[in-house]
Short mmCIF file of C-alpha atoms and ligand atoms in Angstrom, two decimals:
data_model
loop_
_atom_site.label_atom_id
_atom_site.label_comp_id
_atom_site.label_asym_id
_atom_site.label_seq_id
_atom_site.Cartn_x
_atom_site.Cartn_y
_atom_site.Cartn_z
CA MET A 1135 18.36 -23.25 15.28
CA ASP A 1136 21.30 -25.33 13.60
CA ASN A 1137 20.41 -25.89 10.14
CA GLU A 1138 22.72 -28.68 8.65
CA ARG A 1139 22.10 -27.97 4.87
CA ILE A 1140 22.71 -24.29 5.68
CA ASN A 1141 25.93 -25.20 7.30
CA THR A 1142 27.33 -27.42 4.86
CA ALA A 1143 26.62 -24.82 2.24
CA LEU A 1144 28.59 -22.01 4.53
CA ARG A 1145 31.79 -24.07 4.28
CA ASP A 1146 32.17 -23.23 0.85
CA ALA A 1147 30.64 -19.69 0.81
CA THR A 1148 33.09 -17.30 0.21
CA ASP A 1149 31.80 -13.93 2.13
CA THR A 1150 28.91 -15.32 4.31
CA ARG A 1151 29.92 -16.82 7.76
CA SER A 1152 26.64 -17.23 9.52
CA VAL A 1153 23.10 -17.81 8.43
CA ILE A 1154 20.33 -17.87 11.47
CA ILE A 1155 16.50 -19.03 10.36
CA GLY A 1156 13.90 -19.54 12.98
CA ALA A 1157 10.92 -18.07 14.74
CA GLY A 1158 12.02 -15.16 17.08
CA VAL A 1159 15.53 -15.35 15.88
CA ILE A 1160 15.55 -11.48 15.86
CA ALA A 1161 16.25 -11.62 19.50
CA SER A 1162 19.74 -12.88 18.90
CA VAL A 1163 20.79 -10.16 16.57
CA ASP A 1164 23.24 -8.81 19.23
CA HIS A 1165 24.78 -12.17 19.38
CA VAL A 1166 24.96 -12.97 15.64
CA PHE A 1167 26.47 -9.27 15.25
CA ALA A 1168 29.09 -10.14 17.78
CA GLN A 1169 29.99 -13.22 15.94
CA SER A 1170 30.93 -11.55 12.83
CA PHE A 1171 32.15 -8.04 13.91
CA GLY A 1172 32.97 -8.17 17.77
CA ASP A 1173 32.40 -5.21 19.49
CA GLN A 1174 32.26 -2.64 16.82
CA PRO A 1175 29.41 -0.14 16.63
CA ALA A 1176 26.37 -0.88 14.48
CA VAL A 1177 24.00 1.13 12.22
CA VAL A 1178 20.60 0.06 11.46
CA VAL A 1179 19.57 0.55 7.73
CA ALA A 1180 15.91 0.66 6.86
CA ASP A 1181 13.04 2.42 5.30
CA GLU A 1182 10.29 3.81 7.29
CA ASN A 1183 8.09 0.48 6.39
CA THR A 1184 10.91 -2.14 7.56
CA PHE A 1185 11.70 -0.11 10.28
CA ALA A 1186 8.46 -0.23 11.62
CA VAL A 1187 8.25 -4.20 10.65
CA ALA A 1188 11.33 -5.11 12.35
CA GLY A 1189 14.00 -2.24 12.29
CA LYS A 1190 13.11 -0.70 15.50
CA ALA A 1191 13.10 -4.12 17.54
CA VAL A 1192 16.64 -4.71 15.82
CA TYR A 1193 17.81 -1.39 17.20
CA GLN A 1194 16.13 -2.03 20.63
CA ARG A 1195 17.84 -5.36 20.93
CA LEU A 1196 21.15 -4.13 20.15
CA GLN A 1197 20.58 -1.21 22.48
CA ALA A 1198 19.66 -3.63 25.09
CA ALA A 1199 22.64 -5.68 24.71
CA GLY A 1200 24.66 -2.51 25.35
CA ARG A 1201 26.07 -2.09 21.83
CA LYS A 1202 27.60 1.18 20.29
CA LEU A 1203 24.66 2.56 17.92
CA ILE A 1204 24.82 5.31 15.30
CA GLU A 1205 21.36 6.75 14.66
CA PRO A 1206 19.31 4.50 12.40
CA PHE A 1207 19.70 5.59 8.53
CA VAL A 1208 16.01 5.24 7.60
CA PHE A 1209 14.87 5.75 3.77
CA PRO A 1210 11.41 7.23 3.21
CA GLY A 1211 8.48 4.67 3.04
CA GLN A 1212 6.87 6.43 0.00
CA PRO A 1213 7.41 6.51 -2.77
CA THR A 1214 8.44 2.82 -3.05
CA LEU A 1215 12.36 2.59 -2.63
CA TYR A 1216 14.31 1.76 -5.81
CA ALA A 1217 17.52 0.23 -6.08
CA ASP A 1218 18.97 3.22 -7.73
CA TYR A 1219 22.74 4.24 -7.57
CA ARG A 1220 21.53 7.69 -6.20
CA ASN A 1221 20.22 5.67 -2.86
CA VAL A 1222 23.69 3.99 -2.70
CA LEU A 1223 25.38 7.19 -2.93
CA LYS A 1224 23.19 8.70 -0.19
CA LEU A 1225 23.69 5.95 2.41
CA GLY A 1226 27.44 5.84 1.45
CA GLU A 1227 27.61 9.37 2.16
CA ALA A 1228 25.92 8.88 5.60
CA LEU A 1229 28.44 5.74 6.24
CA ARG A 1230 31.52 7.59 5.67
CA ALA A 1231 30.68 9.79 8.55
CA HIS A 1232 30.99 6.94 10.88
CA ASP A 1233 32.96 3.64 11.08
CA ALA A 1234 29.90 1.53 12.17
CA ILE A 1235 28.58 -1.85 10.61
CA PRO A 1236 25.39 -1.52 8.63
CA VAL A 1237 22.74 -3.81 9.57
CA ALA A 1238 20.10 -3.67 6.65
CA VAL A 1239 16.76 -4.56 7.89
CA GLY A 1240 14.36 -5.34 4.60
CA SER A 1241 14.66 -7.33 1.55
CA GLY A 1242 15.91 -7.31 -1.91
CA THR A 1243 16.17 -3.39 -2.61
CA LEU A 1244 17.32 -2.42 0.64
CA ASN A 1245 19.71 -5.38 0.90
CA ASP A 1246 21.21 -4.57 -2.35
CA ILE A 1247 21.68 -0.69 -1.38
CA THR A 1248 23.28 -1.54 1.77
CA LYS A 1249 25.49 -4.22 -0.01
CA LEU A 1250 26.95 -1.94 -2.53
CA ALA A 1251 27.11 0.94 -0.29
CA SER A 1252 29.21 -0.81 2.56
CA TYR A 1253 31.50 -2.60 -0.18
CA GLU A 1254 32.10 1.20 -1.67
CA CYS A 1255 32.86 2.18 1.93
CA GLY A 1256 35.15 -0.58 2.35
CA ARG A 1257 32.93 -2.07 5.21
CA GLN A 1258 31.22 -5.44 5.72
CA TYR A 1259 27.48 -5.72 6.70
CA MET A 1260 24.70 -7.91 7.77
CA VAL A 1261 21.36 -8.25 7.08
CA ALA A 1262 18.01 -9.00 8.71
CA ALA A 1263 15.51 -10.28 6.24
CA THR A 1264 11.84 -8.99 6.30
CA ALA A 1265 10.48 -10.87 3.44
CA ALA A 1266 11.20 -14.31 1.34
CA SER A 1267 11.00 -12.26 -1.98
CA MET A 1268 14.24 -13.53 -3.96
CA ASP A 1269 17.45 -15.26 -3.69
CA GLY A 1270 19.49 -12.15 -3.28
CA TYR A 1271 20.30 -11.98 0.22
CA THR A 1272 23.22 -14.28 0.11
CA ALA A 1273 24.27 -13.54 -3.46
CA PHE A 1274 27.39 -11.62 -4.38
CA GLY A 1275 26.71 -8.23 -6.37
CA ALA A 1276 23.85 -5.94 -6.30
CA ALA A 1277 21.11 -5.26 -8.93
CA ILE A 1278 21.36 -1.55 -8.89
CA THR A 1279 20.19 1.02 -11.49
CA ARG A 1280 22.76 3.40 -12.63
CA GLU A 1281 21.62 5.99 -15.51
CA GLY A 1282 18.76 4.25 -16.21
CA TYR A 1283 20.35 0.78 -16.92
CA LYS A 1284 20.03 -1.80 -14.47
CA GLN A 1285 23.16 -4.04 -13.79
CA THR A 1286 24.80 -6.11 -11.39
CA MET A 1287 27.48 -4.38 -9.67
CA THR A 1288 30.07 -6.65 -8.18
CA CYS A 1289 30.13 -6.68 -4.15
CA PRO A 1290 30.42 -9.14 -1.61
CA ALA A 1291 27.34 -10.82 0.05
CA PRO A 1292 26.74 -10.01 3.87
CA ARG A 1293 28.89 -11.60 6.58
CA ALA A 1294 25.70 -12.84 8.41
CA VAL A 1295 22.04 -13.19 7.65
CA LEU A 1296 19.23 -13.53 10.15
CA ALA A 1297 15.71 -14.61 8.78
CA ASP A 1298 13.08 -14.66 11.51
CA LEU A 1299 10.13 -16.64 10.52
CA ASP A 1300 7.64 -14.61 12.63
CA ILE A 1301 8.63 -11.52 10.58
CA LEU A 1302 8.69 -13.29 7.18
CA VAL A 1303 5.18 -15.08 7.48
CA HIS A 1304 3.45 -11.68 7.94
CA ALA A 1305 5.53 -10.12 4.91
CA PRO A 1306 3.36 -8.67 1.87
CA PRO A 1307 1.76 -11.97 0.43
CA LYS A 1308 3.05 -10.82 -3.13
CA MET A 1309 6.49 -10.54 -1.81
CA THR A 1310 6.32 -14.47 -0.55
CA ALA A 1311 4.98 -15.45 -3.92
CA SER A 1312 7.68 -13.64 -5.57
CA GLY A 1313 10.30 -15.49 -3.59
CA TYR A 1314 8.41 -18.98 -4.08
CA ALA A 1315 8.41 -18.08 -8.32
CA ASP A 1316 12.44 -17.28 -8.14
CA LEU A 1317 13.24 -20.36 -6.34
CA LEU A 1318 10.82 -22.66 -8.35
CA GLY A 1319 12.71 -21.35 -11.47
CA LYS A 1320 15.69 -23.51 -10.25
CA VAL A 1321 13.82 -26.31 -12.11
CA THR A 1322 14.78 -24.73 -15.50
CA ALA A 1323 17.72 -23.34 -14.56
CA GLY A 1324 19.07 -27.07 -13.54
CA ALA A 1325 18.06 -28.31 -16.84
CA ASP A 1326 20.03 -25.74 -18.67
CA TRP A 1327 22.97 -26.65 -17.00
CA LEU A 1328 22.51 -30.22 -17.60
CA ILE A 1329 22.55 -29.19 -21.11
CA ALA A 1330 25.50 -26.84 -20.74
CA ASP A 1331 27.46 -29.62 -18.90
CA ALA A 1332 26.55 -32.45 -21.19
CA LEU A 1333 27.72 -29.95 -24.34
CA GLU A 1334 31.08 -29.41 -22.61
CA VAL A 1335 30.22 -25.71 -22.37
CA GLU A 1336 30.27 -25.49 -18.42
CA PRO A 1337 30.60 -28.34 -16.36
CA ILE A 1338 28.50 -29.19 -13.41
CA ASP A 1339 30.07 -29.12 -9.75
CA PRO A 1340 28.04 -31.62 -8.11
CA HIS A 1341 28.41 -30.43 -4.72
CA VAL A 1342 27.27 -26.90 -6.00
CA TRP A 1343 24.30 -28.78 -7.73
CA SER A 1344 23.15 -30.65 -4.62
CA LEU A 1345 22.80 -27.47 -2.61
CA VAL A 1346 20.01 -26.42 -4.55
CA GLN A 1347 18.72 -29.47 -6.85
CA GLY A 1348 18.96 -31.59 -3.89
CA PRO A 1349 16.06 -30.28 -1.76
CA LEU A 1350 14.38 -28.25 -4.63
CA ARG A 1351 11.19 -30.16 -4.79
CA GLU A 1352 10.83 -30.53 -0.94
CA TRP A 1353 11.02 -26.68 -0.63
CA THR A 1354 8.53 -25.81 -3.53
CA ALA A 1355 6.12 -28.69 -2.80
CA ARG A 1356 3.54 -26.66 -0.78
CA PRO A 1357 2.56 -23.30 -2.40
CA ALA A 1358 -0.95 -23.19 -1.17
CA GLU A 1359 0.09 -23.53 2.48
CA LEU A 1360 3.02 -20.93 1.79
CA ARG A 1361 0.17 -18.43 0.38
CA ALA A 1362 -1.84 -19.39 3.83
CA GLY A 1363 1.06 -18.15 6.12
CA ASP A 1364 2.26 -21.83 7.16
CA GLN A 1365 5.43 -21.52 8.84
CA GLN A 1366 7.24 -24.50 7.80
CA ALA A 1367 6.38 -23.80 4.07
CA THR A 1368 8.04 -20.28 4.83
CA GLU A 1369 10.94 -21.98 6.34
CA HIS A 1370 11.41 -23.89 3.39
CA LEU A 1371 11.23 -21.14 0.86
CA ILE A 1372 13.64 -18.88 2.72
CA GLU A 1373 15.88 -21.65 3.19
CA GLY A 1374 16.04 -22.58 -0.60
CA LEU A 1375 16.60 -19.08 -1.36
CA ILE A 1376 19.38 -18.43 0.99
CA MET A 1377 20.83 -21.82 0.05
CA ALA A 1378 20.45 -20.42 -3.67
CA GLY A 1379 22.79 -17.51 -2.74
CA LEU A 1380 25.28 -19.60 -1.08
CA ALA A 1381 25.51 -21.81 -4.22
CA MET A 1382 26.16 -18.90 -6.05
CA GLN A 1383 28.91 -17.85 -3.94
CA ALA A 1384 30.74 -21.08 -4.00
CA ALA A 1385 30.35 -21.22 -7.68
CA ALA A 1386 31.69 -17.64 -8.15
CA SER A 1387 28.74 -17.59 -10.87
CA SER A 1388 25.07 -17.22 -10.78
CA ARG A 1389 24.64 -20.60 -13.08
CA PRO A 1390 23.16 -22.61 -9.96
CA ALA A 1391 20.21 -20.33 -9.84
CA SER A 1392 19.70 -18.67 -13.09
CA GLY A 1393 19.01 -19.97 -16.54
CA SER A 1394 17.03 -18.94 -19.87
CA GLU A 1395 13.77 -18.36 -17.25
CA HIS A 1396 16.07 -15.45 -15.87
CA GLN A 1397 16.99 -14.28 -19.30
CA PHE A 1398 13.22 -13.75 -20.15
CA SER A 1399 12.94 -11.84 -16.79
CA HIS A 1400 16.21 -9.77 -17.56
CA LEU A 1401 14.77 -8.98 -20.95
CA TRP A 1402 11.47 -7.68 -19.75
CA GLU A 1403 13.19 -5.91 -16.58
CA MET A 1404 15.50 -3.99 -18.87
CA GLU A 1405 12.58 -3.02 -21.26
CA GLY A 1406 10.59 -1.78 -18.21
CA LEU A 1407 7.78 -4.11 -18.46
CA GLY A 1408 5.41 -3.71 -15.34
CA HIS A 1409 6.78 -0.06 -14.41
CA GLY A 1410 3.46 1.71 -14.45
CA ASP A 1411 3.00 5.45 -15.47
CA HIS A 1412 1.65 6.10 -11.75
CA GLY A 1413 4.37 5.47 -9.69
CA GLU A 1414 3.04 1.76 -8.73
CA PRO A 1415 5.99 -0.84 -7.92
CA PRO A 1416 7.00 -2.51 -10.87
CA LEU A 1417 6.46 -6.27 -11.39
CA SER A 1418 8.78 -8.09 -9.14
CA HIS A 1419 11.75 -10.12 -10.24
CA GLY A 1420 10.23 -13.27 -9.10
CA PHE A 1421 6.86 -12.79 -10.93
CA LYS A 1422 8.94 -12.49 -14.14
CA VAL A 1423 10.86 -15.36 -13.66
CA GLY A 1424 8.03 -17.65 -12.76
CA VAL A 1425 6.13 -16.54 -16.09
CA GLY A 1426 9.58 -17.41 -17.83
CA SER A 1427 9.66 -20.76 -16.00
CA ILE A 1428 6.35 -22.08 -17.59
CA ALA A 1429 7.49 -20.38 -21.12
CA ILE A 1430 10.89 -22.55 -20.96
CA ALA A 1431 9.25 -25.74 -19.45
CA ALA A 1432 6.83 -25.70 -22.49
CA LEU A 1433 9.63 -25.17 -24.82
CA TYR A 1434 11.36 -28.13 -23.13
CA GLU A 1435 8.39 -30.30 -23.76
CA ARG A 1436 8.73 -29.44 -27.78
CA VAL A 1437 12.46 -29.90 -27.63
CA LEU A 1438 12.12 -33.27 -25.91
CA MET A 1439 10.11 -34.55 -28.52
CA ARG A 1440 12.81 -34.48 -31.07
CA ASP A 1441 15.75 -37.13 -31.38
CA PHE A 1442 19.18 -35.32 -31.42
CA SER A 1443 20.82 -38.66 -32.33
CA SER A 1444 19.81 -38.34 -36.11
CA LEU A 1445 20.20 -34.68 -36.89
CA ASP A 1446 21.13 -33.63 -40.55
CA ILE A 1447 24.45 -31.81 -39.15
CA GLN A 1448 25.44 -30.74 -42.69
CA ALA A 1449 22.30 -29.51 -43.54
CA ILE A 1450 22.11 -27.28 -40.14
CA CYS A 1451 25.78 -25.89 -40.57
CA ARG A 1452 24.82 -24.63 -44.42
CA ALA A 1453 22.31 -22.83 -42.54
CA TRP A 1454 24.32 -21.52 -39.99
CA PRO A 1455 24.41 -17.70 -40.04
CA THR A 1456 27.93 -15.95 -39.93
CA ARG A 1457 29.23 -13.64 -37.27
CA ALA A 1458 27.86 -10.54 -39.39
CA GLU A 1459 24.65 -12.24 -39.76
CA VAL A 1460 24.05 -12.61 -36.00
CA GLU A 1461 25.27 -9.19 -35.39
CA GLN A 1462 22.41 -7.94 -37.79
CA MET A 1463 19.90 -10.30 -36.37
CA VAL A 1464 20.52 -8.89 -33.04
CA ARG A 1465 20.33 -5.33 -33.98
CA ALA A 1466 17.05 -6.06 -35.84
CA ALA A 1467 15.36 -7.63 -32.50
CA HIS A 1468 16.56 -5.18 -30.09
CA SER A 1469 16.37 -1.10 -29.74
CA THR A 1470 16.56 -0.34 -25.97
CA PRO A 1471 20.17 1.74 -25.72
CA GLY A 1472 22.36 -0.26 -23.34
CA LEU A 1473 20.28 -3.65 -23.98
CA LEU A 1474 21.28 -3.54 -27.87
CA GLU A 1475 25.06 -2.76 -27.12
CA ASN A 1476 25.02 -5.61 -24.26
CA ALA A 1477 23.01 -8.02 -26.62
CA ILE A 1478 25.65 -7.92 -29.66
CA ASN A 1479 28.59 -8.29 -27.08
CA GLU A 1480 27.07 -11.39 -25.44
CA SER A 1481 25.79 -13.12 -28.66
CA LEU A 1482 29.23 -12.56 -30.36
CA ILE A 1483 31.15 -13.73 -27.54
CA LYS A 1484 29.23 -17.25 -27.56
CA TYR A 1485 29.17 -17.43 -31.54
CA VAL A 1486 30.56 -20.72 -32.80
CA ASP A 1487 31.33 -21.07 -36.43
CA ALA A 1488 30.23 -23.82 -38.40
CA ASP A 1489 33.24 -26.20 -37.78
CA GLN A 1490 32.61 -25.55 -33.92
CA LEU A 1491 28.96 -26.24 -34.38
CA THR A 1492 29.54 -29.58 -36.06
CA GLN A 1493 31.46 -30.92 -33.04
CA ARG A 1494 29.08 -29.62 -30.97
CA LEU A 1495 26.22 -31.43 -32.67
CA ALA A 1496 28.13 -34.63 -32.92
CA LEU A 1497 28.62 -34.27 -29.24
CA LEU A 1498 25.02 -33.92 -28.75
CA GLY A 1499 24.19 -36.82 -31.04
CA ASP A 1500 26.60 -39.02 -28.63
CA ARG A 1501 25.08 -37.81 -25.53
CA TRP A 1502 21.30 -38.00 -26.60
CA PRO A 1503 19.03 -39.87 -25.82
CA ALA A 1504 20.91 -39.90 -22.04
CA LEU A 1505 20.66 -36.31 -21.96
CA GLY A 1506 17.01 -36.33 -22.77
CA GLU A 1507 16.26 -38.79 -19.95
CA TRP A 1508 18.18 -36.65 -17.68
CA LEU A 1509 16.30 -33.49 -18.55
CA ALA A 1510 12.91 -35.32 -18.26
CA ALA A 1511 14.03 -36.41 -14.80
CA GLN A 1512 14.99 -32.81 -13.71
CA LEU A 1513 12.19 -30.75 -15.15
CA MET A 1514 8.37 -30.39 -14.29
CA THR A 1515 5.73 -30.34 -17.10
CA ALA A 1516 4.59 -26.35 -17.84
CA ASP A 1517 1.33 -27.21 -16.89
CA HIS A 1518 2.60 -28.75 -13.29
CA LEU A 1519 4.59 -25.48 -12.90
CA ARG A 1520 1.75 -23.31 -13.70
CA GLY A 1521 -0.38 -25.03 -11.14
CA LEU A 1522 2.02 -24.52 -8.44
CA LEU A 1523 2.60 -20.66 -9.15
CA ARG A 1524 -0.90 -20.46 -9.43
CA ALA A 1525 -1.36 -21.81 -5.79
CA ALA A 1526 1.23 -19.53 -4.65
CA GLY A 1527 -0.43 -16.57 -6.07
CA CYS A 1528 1.70 -15.94 -8.81
CA PRO A 1529 0.94 -14.88 -12.45
CA ILE A 1530 1.06 -17.72 -14.84
CA GLY A 1531 0.93 -15.96 -18.16
CA PRO A 1532 1.58 -12.92 -20.79
CA ALA A 1533 -1.76 -11.16 -20.01
CA ASP A 1534 -0.99 -11.43 -16.16
CA ILE A 1535 2.26 -9.35 -16.77
CA GLY A 1536 1.09 -7.09 -19.16
CA LEU A 1537 2.34 -8.53 -22.61
CA GLY A 1538 0.27 -9.70 -25.77
CA LEU A 1539 0.99 -13.03 -27.17
CA PRO A 1540 3.13 -11.66 -30.17
CA GLU A 1541 5.61 -9.86 -27.89
CA PHE A 1542 5.46 -12.82 -25.46
CA LYS A 1543 6.34 -15.23 -28.66
CA ALA A 1544 9.25 -12.88 -29.92
CA THR A 1545 10.81 -13.08 -26.14
CA TYR A 1546 11.85 -16.70 -26.92
CA HIS A 1547 13.82 -15.14 -29.62
CA ARG A 1548 15.24 -12.29 -28.07
CA ALA A 1549 16.09 -13.55 -24.71
CA GLN A 1550 18.46 -15.88 -26.11
CA GLN A 1551 20.62 -12.85 -27.51
CA ILE A 1552 21.17 -11.07 -24.20
CA ARG A 1553 23.39 -13.32 -22.42
CA ARG A 1554 26.32 -15.62 -23.05
CA ARG A 1555 25.20 -18.16 -20.74
CA TYR A 1556 24.23 -21.59 -22.76
CA THR A 1557 20.91 -22.58 -22.12
CA VAL A 1558 17.87 -24.50 -24.00
CA LEU A 1559 17.53 -21.66 -26.01
CA ASP A 1560 20.87 -21.86 -27.41
CA LEU A 1561 20.32 -25.61 -28.07
CA ALA A 1562 17.10 -24.95 -29.97
CA VAL A 1563 18.96 -22.50 -32.22
CA GLN A 1564 21.94 -24.13 -32.59
CA THR A 1565 19.99 -27.54 -33.76
CA GLY A 1566 17.68 -24.95 -35.88
CA LEU A 1567 14.74 -25.98 -34.07
CA LEU A 1568 13.75 -22.74 -32.00
CA THR A 1569 11.31 -21.30 -34.36
CA GLU A 1570 9.63 -24.46 -35.23
CA CYS A 1571 9.34 -25.33 -31.56
CA VAL A 1572 8.11 -21.96 -30.55
CA ASP A 1573 5.62 -21.85 -33.80
CA GLU A 1574 4.12 -24.96 -32.02
CA LEU A 1575 3.31 -23.26 -28.70
CA PHE A 1576 1.31 -20.65 -30.48
CA ALA A 1577 -0.10 -22.80 -33.18
CA PRO A 1578 -4.03 -23.70 -32.78
CA GLY A 1579 -3.93 -26.13 -30.01
CA GLY A 1580 -0.51 -25.21 -28.82
CA PHE A 1581 0.33 -24.72 -25.26
CA TRP A 1582 0.06 -20.87 -25.29
CA SER A 1583 -2.92 -20.62 -27.49
CA THR A 1584 -5.15 -22.81 -25.32
CA ALA A 1585 -3.51 -21.31 -21.92
CA PRO A 1586 -5.92 -19.80 -19.65
CA HIS A 1587 -4.90 -16.14 -18.83
CA ALA A 1588 -2.86 -16.09 -22.18
ZN1 ZN B 2711 16.23 -14.75 -9.54
#
């Protein structure tokens, strides 16, 4: 199936050459493989679950086409496979015994393990998706846990991606819902980029912007149908997720797909939120992003009520902390090893002194109210986002993800510190409004004190 949007995005993608989305496209796996890798041998990489769902069919199609094949590499189905570096080493060891091109059959974890193991063996690879569960299929880099610390390790995206809708519509409903939440998070991510662009921190590339933000509302418009297994809604979802990855390739940055809602998710992830004591799978990336999006949209509502064209810049700058004070605040807010050092580093990298802050706030005053109008046009209300996520079957509040209100409230302050990326959290900090706005959200009658499932 020819997809014009995907083809446009592929022109600027650095690693991925072909993306095939459609019902029954698994049948063309050998054709797609041959386009990228000629007559090289192939090795299917799966776990017992994904091998049963699609890996076996992929293997048989390649075999029927006369492709030279290595015996499939299949991870155990139980316990749930983790994106742990030890699994990367295991796969890498097997790959070094031959020169076959890996064909990963799975979703986030399998794709990330295969992505990194292939890279470490100096090999390209392709992936056949089994769930529309996150936007990492076509993203460069793999989210891998190494020595207990989750990190994004640099490695190229797959050469080719096959997304068979007949398989995706039958994926576990939680996985599809997770992908939906990851895609819907691009609403607040886009708003954050608008701020960073207006304040001349990180300019928007209009072409890259349009790849994700252009069709975003169309892709996310039908959560209830998606939940019911509707094929077109599933196609919209996987297209959006794949486009987000291609936009990241074109930008050589995750900026087009990730803003402050992802900082909420990253913080919770690094602190092990949702990792049960009984070996149950952790709370998905998308589910954390979805709750983060609601939280950020609610913050935006408070922020957008302010008039930034009449700030008392001198008073704000007088109260502005020094570098040393910022470091102290970060130390007081974090204790997880690895995360703490990272947060100090990121916070100091984006630190501006009082003079630089004066200039930035003057710029903000100049760009307001136009920036406020762009943000209002870009955003959805927190209520609207919550309704969409609920319809898709996603968690919608702190209680759903095992957090109390005080911890959830603290996330607004702590998430700002873990990444240098400029977002609405930084805008709120630098205008001296974060505490006030967050307090409003949790005060009687505020968004989170009246929220269902809070
Ligand atoms: Zn994401």
